[in-house]
Structures are given as structure tokens and as C-alpha cells.
Short mmCIF file of C-alpha atoms and ligand atoms in Angstrom, two decimals:
data_model
loop_
_atom_site.label_atom_id
_atom_site.label_comp_id
_atom_site.label_asym_id
_atom_site.label_seq_id
_atom_site.Cartn_x
_atom_site.Cartn_y
_atom_site.Cartn_z
CA THR X 938 -17.43 -16.38 -21.40
CA ARG X 939 -19.53 -18.62 -19.00
CA THR X 940 -17.55 -17.75 -16.02
CA SER X 941 -16.70 -14.32 -14.41
CA ARG X 942 -13.18 -13.09 -13.81
CA PRO X 943 -13.42 -13.49 -10.06
CA GLN X 944 -15.11 -17.02 -10.65
CA ARG X 945 -11.67 -17.59 -12.37
CA LEU X 946 -9.69 -16.42 -9.75
CA LEU X 947 -11.67 -18.44 -6.92
CA GLN X 948 -10.92 -21.30 -9.22
CA ALA X 949 -7.34 -20.73 -9.15
CA VAL X 950 -7.48 -20.55 -5.46
CA CYS X 951 -9.15 -23.86 -4.92
CA ILE X 952 -6.78 -25.71 -7.33
CA ASN X 953 -3.32 -24.06 -6.26
CA ALA X 954 -3.70 -22.76 -2.65
CA VAL X 955 -3.73 -25.34 0.48
CA ARG X 956 -7.03 -24.79 2.71
CA GLY X 957 -6.64 -22.90 5.94
CA ASN X 958 -3.37 -21.25 4.64
CA PRO X 959 -3.58 -17.61 4.06
CA ASP X 960 -0.26 -17.11 2.51
CA SER X 961 -0.79 -19.74 -0.07
CA VAL X 962 -4.04 -17.95 -0.88
CA ILE X 963 -2.32 -14.86 -1.68
CA ALA X 964 0.36 -16.52 -3.23
CA ALA X 965 -2.17 -18.40 -5.62
CA ILE X 966 -4.10 -15.07 -6.30
CA ASP X 967 -0.94 -12.71 -7.18
CA HIS X 968 0.16 -15.95 -9.64
CA PHE X 969 -3.19 -15.88 -11.30
CA CYS X 970 -2.87 -11.99 -11.84
CA GLN X 971 0.66 -12.18 -12.79
CA ASN X 972 0.41 -14.94 -15.06
CA GLN X 973 -3.37 -15.50 -16.40
CA GLU X 974 -5.62 -12.62 -15.71
CA TRP X 975 -5.08 -9.22 -14.12
CA ALA X 976 -7.20 -8.25 -11.64
CA MET X 977 -7.68 -5.38 -9.45
CA ASN X 978 -6.15 -6.45 -6.01
CA VAL X 979 -4.15 -4.49 -4.02
CA GLY X 980 -1.61 -7.38 -5.08
CA ASP X 981 1.97 -8.21 -3.26
CA GLU X 982 4.01 -5.09 -3.48
CA LYS X 983 1.55 -2.49 -2.24
CA GLY X 984 0.26 -5.52 -0.11
CA ALA X 985 3.30 -5.57 1.75
CA ILE X 986 3.38 -2.18 2.87
CA LEU X 987 -0.64 -2.58 3.36
CA ASP X 988 1.04 -5.37 6.10
CA SER X 989 3.63 -2.94 7.31
CA VAL X 990 0.99 -0.09 7.91
CA VAL X 991 -1.63 -2.91 9.41
CA MET X 992 1.05 -4.41 12.04
CA GLU X 993 2.48 -1.10 13.03
CA THR X 994 -1.44 -0.09 14.20
CA SER X 995 -1.93 -3.28 15.19
CA PRO X 996 -5.82 -2.26 15.58
CA SER X 997 -8.62 -4.03 17.08
CA THR X 998 -11.40 -2.79 15.12
CA VAL X 999 -10.89 -2.63 11.18
CA LEU X 1000 -12.95 -1.40 8.37
CA GLU X 1001 -12.36 -2.23 4.73
CA LEU X 1002 -14.22 -0.71 1.93
CA GLY X 1003 -14.64 -2.72 -1.23
CA THR X 1004 -13.91 -6.29 -0.65
CA TYR X 1005 -13.71 -7.57 -4.27
CA CYS X 1006 -12.60 -11.06 -4.12
CA GLY X 1007 -11.45 -10.84 -0.60
CA TYR X 1008 -7.45 -10.40 -1.31
CA SER X 1009 -6.78 -7.71 0.97
CA ALA X 1010 -9.26 -9.34 3.70
CA VAL X 1011 -7.27 -12.36 3.86
CA ARG X 1012 -3.73 -9.94 3.52
CA ILE X 1013 -4.96 -7.95 6.66
CA MET X 1014 -6.78 -10.92 8.81
CA ARG X 1015 -3.48 -13.14 8.72
CA LEU X 1016 -1.98 -10.58 10.65
CA LEU X 1017 -4.47 -9.97 13.38
CA PRO X 1018 -5.48 -12.04 16.62
CA PRO X 1019 -9.20 -13.79 16.35
CA ALA X 1020 -10.35 -11.07 18.97
CA THR X 1021 -10.12 -8.30 16.24
CA ARG X 1022 -13.31 -6.92 14.92
CA PHE X 1023 -13.03 -6.86 11.03
CA ILE X 1024 -16.10 -5.41 9.07
CA THR X 1025 -15.42 -5.71 5.03
CA LEU X 1026 -18.58 -3.93 2.77
CA GLU X 1027 -19.15 -4.91 -0.67
CA MET X 1028 -21.93 -3.95 -2.71
CA ASN X 1029 -21.52 -6.35 -5.63
CA PRO X 1030 -23.52 -9.69 -4.30
CA ASP X 1031 -21.32 -11.84 -7.28
CA TYR X 1032 -18.01 -10.40 -5.89
CA ALA X 1033 -19.12 -11.05 -1.98
CA ALA X 1034 -20.12 -14.18 -2.80
CA VAL X 1035 -16.69 -14.92 -4.18
CA ALA X 1036 -15.08 -13.38 -1.45
CA ARG X 1037 -16.54 -15.74 0.92
CA GLN X 1038 -15.10 -18.27 -0.59
CA VAL X 1039 -11.75 -17.35 -0.96
CA ILE X 1040 -12.36 -16.20 2.81
CA GLN X 1041 -13.36 -19.69 3.40
CA HIS X 1042 -10.50 -21.26 1.62
CA ALA X 1043 -7.88 -19.41 3.78
CA GLY X 1044 -9.66 -20.42 6.92
CA LEU X 1045 -10.26 -16.86 8.04
CA GLN X 1046 -14.32 -17.10 7.75
CA ASP X 1047 -14.56 -17.08 11.67
CA LYS X 1048 -12.22 -13.53 11.44
CA VAL X 1049 -14.06 -11.81 8.94
CA CYS X 1050 -17.36 -9.89 8.84
CA LEU X 1051 -18.55 -9.12 4.95
CA VAL X 1052 -21.48 -7.29 5.10
CA GLU X 1053 -23.21 -6.75 1.34
CA GLY X 1054 -24.23 -3.27 0.60
CA LYS X 1055 -23.20 0.29 -0.19
CA SER X 1056 -20.45 2.16 2.37
CA ALA X 1057 -22.80 5.21 2.28
CA ASP X 1058 -25.92 3.21 3.58
CA LEU X 1059 -23.62 1.06 5.93
CA ILE X 1060 -20.91 3.24 7.20
CA PRO X 1061 -23.80 5.11 9.59
CA LYS X 1062 -25.17 1.97 11.08
CA MET X 1063 -21.79 0.63 11.98
CA ALA X 1064 -22.72 1.59 16.09
CA ASP X 1065 -25.92 -0.26 15.92
CA MET X 1066 -25.10 -3.04 13.85
CA PHE X 1067 -21.87 -3.83 15.26
CA GLY X 1068 -21.49 -2.22 18.15
CA ILE X 1069 -18.46 -0.40 17.38
CA ARG X 1070 -17.91 3.16 18.45
CA THR X 1071 -14.36 3.96 16.69
CA PHE X 1072 -12.20 2.19 13.94
CA ASP X 1073 -8.60 1.98 14.33
CA PHE X 1074 -7.80 0.86 10.82
CA VAL X 1075 -9.26 1.65 7.86
CA PHE X 1076 -8.49 0.40 4.21
CA PHE X 1077 -10.02 2.23 1.30
CA ASP X 1078 -10.00 0.20 -1.68
CA HIS X 1079 -13.54 0.84 -3.51
CA TRP X 1080 -14.48 3.32 -6.06
CA LYS X 1081 -11.80 6.22 -6.24
CA ASP X 1082 -14.73 9.06 -6.25
CA CYS X 1083 -16.05 7.75 -3.15
CA TYR X 1084 -12.99 8.22 -0.99
CA LEU X 1085 -13.36 11.54 -0.06
CA PRO X 1086 -17.35 11.48 0.66
CA ASP X 1087 -16.67 8.17 2.67
CA ILE X 1088 -13.88 9.86 4.69
CA ARG X 1089 -16.25 12.61 5.60
CA LEU X 1090 -18.78 10.07 6.30
CA LEU X 1091 -16.71 8.44 8.84
CA GLU X 1092 -15.81 11.91 10.28
CA ASP X 1093 -19.34 13.06 10.86
CA CYS X 1094 -20.06 9.73 12.18
CA GLY X 1095 -17.49 9.71 14.84
CA LEU X 1096 -16.43 6.75 13.36
CA LEU X 1097 -12.74 7.68 14.10
CA ASP X 1098 -10.77 8.46 16.83
CA GLN X 1099 -7.40 10.24 17.68
CA GLY X 1100 -4.80 7.60 16.26
CA SER X 1101 -7.30 6.37 13.84
CA VAL X 1102 -5.28 5.10 10.42
CA VAL X 1103 -7.18 5.54 6.81
CA LEU X 1104 -5.04 4.05 4.14
CA ALA X 1105 -6.17 4.36 0.73
CA ASP X 1106 -5.15 2.27 -2.01
CA ASN X 1107 -4.60 3.99 -6.06
CA VAL X 1108 -4.23 7.41 -5.13
CA LEU X 1109 -2.12 7.81 -8.14
CA CYS X 1110 -3.48 5.02 -10.60
CA PRO X 1111 -6.41 5.33 -11.07
CA GLY X 1112 -6.04 8.54 -8.68
CA ALA X 1113 -7.93 10.15 -6.01
CA PRO X 1114 -7.11 13.58 -6.47
CA GLU X 1115 -9.90 15.25 -4.39
CA TYR X 1116 -9.23 13.09 -1.79
CA LEU X 1117 -5.53 13.45 -1.59
CA ASP X 1118 -6.17 17.47 -1.44
CA TYR X 1119 -8.64 17.04 1.45
CA VAL X 1120 -6.34 14.40 3.64
CA ARG X 1121 -3.22 16.51 3.08
CA SER X 1122 -4.97 19.92 3.83
CA SER X 1123 -6.78 19.21 6.82
CA LEU X 1124 -5.71 19.95 9.90
CA ARG X 1125 -7.62 16.79 11.17
CA PHE X 1126 -5.29 14.41 9.57
CA SER X 1127 -1.35 13.67 9.26
CA SER X 1128 -1.01 12.14 5.88
CA ARG X 1129 2.21 10.29 4.17
CA PHE X 1130 2.29 8.97 0.73
CA TYR X 1131 3.83 5.43 0.04
CA ARG X 1132 5.37 5.04 -3.55
CA SER X 1133 4.48 2.10 -5.15
CA HIS X 1134 3.51 0.37 -8.61
CA LEU X 1135 0.10 -0.44 -9.54
CA GLU X 1136 -0.57 -4.39 -8.72
CA TYR X 1137 1.12 -6.78 -11.30
CA THR X 1138 2.39 -4.03 -13.52
CA ARG X 1139 5.32 -1.03 -13.48
CA VAL X 1140 2.67 1.62 -13.78
CA LEU X 1141 3.55 4.19 -10.87
CA ASP X 1142 0.93 4.27 -7.45
CA GLY X 1143 1.17 4.25 -4.38
CA LEU X 1144 -0.90 4.15 -0.99
CA GLU X 1145 -1.41 7.51 1.35
CA ARG X 1146 -1.70 6.62 4.89
CA SER X 1147 -3.76 9.41 6.61
CA GLU X 1148 -3.84 9.56 10.60
CA TYR X 1149 -6.52 11.24 12.23
CA LEU X 1150 -5.70 13.77 14.73
CA GLY X 1151 -8.69 14.37 16.44
CA HIS X 1152 -11.61 16.90 16.24
CA ARG X 1153 -10.20 20.24 15.16
CA ASP X 1154 -11.56 22.73 12.99
CA ALA X 1155 -10.17 25.13 10.25
CA GLN X 1156 -8.30 24.36 6.90
CA ARG X 1157 -3.97 24.54 6.59
CA ASP X 1158 -4.17 27.72 4.35
C1 659 D 897 -19.58 3.12 -2.96
N1 659 D 897 -19.34 2.15 -2.15
C2 659 D 897 -19.02 1.24 -2.11
N2 659 D 897 -19.68 0.10 -1.06
C3 659 D 897 -19.52 -0.97 -1.03
N3 659 D 897 -18.28 -1.63 -2.28
C4 659 D 897 -18.06 -0.91 -3.16
C5 659 D 897 -18.20 0.45 -3.10
N4 659 D 897 -17.35 0.89 -3.99
C6 659 D 897 -17.45 -0.08 -4.73
N5 659 D 897 -17.49 -0.99 -4.42
C7 659 D 897 -16.80 -2.57 -4.60
O1 659 D 897 -15.34 -2.40 -4.73
C8 659 D 897 -15.10 -3.02 -5.27
C9 659 D 897 -14.33 -1.55 -6.22
C10 659 D 897 -13.03 -1.54 -6.40
C11 659 D 897 -12.70 -0.09 -7.26
N6 659 D 897 -11.27 -0.45 -7.27
C12 659 D 897 -10.83 0.23 -8.80
O2 659 D 897 -11.64 0.93 -9.82
C13 659 D 897 -9.71 -0.36 -9.16
C14 659 D 897 -8.50 0.01 -10.05
C15 659 D 897 -7.81 -0.37 -10.73
C16 659 D 897 -7.03 -0.12 -12.14
C17 659 D 897 -5.90 0.38 -12.47
C18 659 D 897 -5.57 0.61 -13.88
C19 659 D 897 -6.49 0.12 -14.60
F1 659 D 897 -6.05 0.51 -15.99
C20 659 D 897 -7.67 -0.24 -14.30
C21 659 D 897 -8.04 -0.65 -12.86
C22 659 D 897 -6.60 -1.03 -9.69
C23 659 D 897 -7.04 -0.61 -8.31
O3 659 D 897 -6.46 -1.00 -7.27
C24 659 D 897 -8.40 -0.85 -7.78
O4 659 D 897 -8.88 -0.97 -6.82
C25 659 D 897 -15.90 -3.83 -6.05
F2 659 D 897 -15.57 -3.74 -7.76
C26 659 D 897 -17.12 -2.98 -5.97
O5 659 D 897 -18.18 -3.82 -6.13
MG1 MG D 898 -7.02 -0.94 -5.71
#
């Protein structure tokens, strides 16, 4: 096929969503994924949980790993004030190009900083590139086997502070077992699971919310 699925998703946004209206962009993507083609956006059911965790955290600095088409970037930034620092990382230039246009259609281009590149390369540069010392809220939705190395990298770079919240998508489907073991056994995190379903399906999935408790050592036995 000539176009990619992200490009067809963007087309659905341009046709069905009202420019400058983030909720209509979210609705257009969810409608496209429910009725035309499934795509790996966090979706409306898990999205409502994401919304509630974002609102209760009311973060001033946010990091997202795995922009994809920009669905969760729009979901998160529609809830937060313009002064919020929001950085989203995407390693695939084609996805990044689609995400920029989705975010622009929502009118949120001035609030979102989309950086192209790999999390392992960019996380150590966050302080230098953006003058950000710690992130209040981090959303993991990238390759599932990278959740564990990346939360360790965030700790090692001192980018988590006491009270920082890391919310991870897909901890059941596709699953992130090593990540779950780590955050649930570490004394440095307090974790809880939000049961839900894989976007646009009835398959069981959920989000794990892990709050950083500060720099402690030792592992829970
Ligand atoms: C590794 N560091 C990275 N740095 C920057 N961008 C990255 C990095 N790694 C990936 N990206 C970028 O983040 C995105 C990757 C998202 C991966 N997401 C999934 O695989 C995923 C899969 C399912 C799923 C469930 C059931 C089924 F039958 C089929 C699929 C559901 C989900 O909600 C998901 O999130 C993007 F593609 C990649 O370039
Ligand atoms: Mg996901």
C-alpha cells in the first residue's frame, strides 16, 4: 500500500478532527482504530486512567518514551498548563513526522517538545539539552524490553525525585515482566497496578504506576 498506517491515521485526524481541538483529535483517532485499523495508541479506556494519574500528579515536567503517532502526547498535554515542560522521544522519523502533524492539528505544538532519537542516547542529555533536573511524571509506551533498562537509566541520571511518578503502558499485553518484578521488589518504588484492557479490544492489559521514594539501597527480599 502506498501509505503507512500512521499516515492513514493522520488522514483520519485531518478529515474528522476540528483544528485546535485536542478532544476531537483523540476521538478521531479512537474512531479510526475502533472502526478502520487497529493501532497501538494507549486508547480511550487506558487513556482515561492516564488522564486521572496525570491530573492527580499535576506535573510541571513530563517525559514520554515512544511518541508513535502522538495520541498520548495530545492526551497528556491537553490537561496541563502551557508552562509545563513536556518532552516526548521517538526514534522512528516517519512516526515522528506523523506525530508532529497530529500534535499540530490539536493546537498543542507550542507545548510539546518532540525529540527524534533513542531514549538510551537522549535520557543522559536531558539536563544539558533542556535544563531539566528531574521529571515529575514519566510515561513509558516504547519497546517493552526497554522499560527496565530505561527506568534504571533515569535513576542513574538522577532524573527521578522523591514523588516522581512513572506510568507504564502494556505491563500485561504485550507485557513487561522483568520491569514489573523490578519496580514491585525495589525499595525505591511504591507500585500499583491499574487493571484495564488492550486498546480497542477486550484483551486484559493494564498500567503500572510506580512512585519514586528517593535514593535508598537494598532490595525487598
Ligand atoms: C528503545 N528506545 C526508544 N527510544 C525512542 N523511541 C522508541 C524507543 N523504543 C521504541 N520507540 C518508539 O516507540 C514506539 C513503539 C512502541 C512499542 N509499543 C508496542 O510494542 C505496543 C504493542 C501493543 C500490542 C499489543 C498486542 C498485540 F497483539 C500487538 C501489539 C500494544 C501497545 O499499546 C504497545 O505500546 C515506536 F514504534 C518506536 O519507534
Ligand atoms: Mg502501549
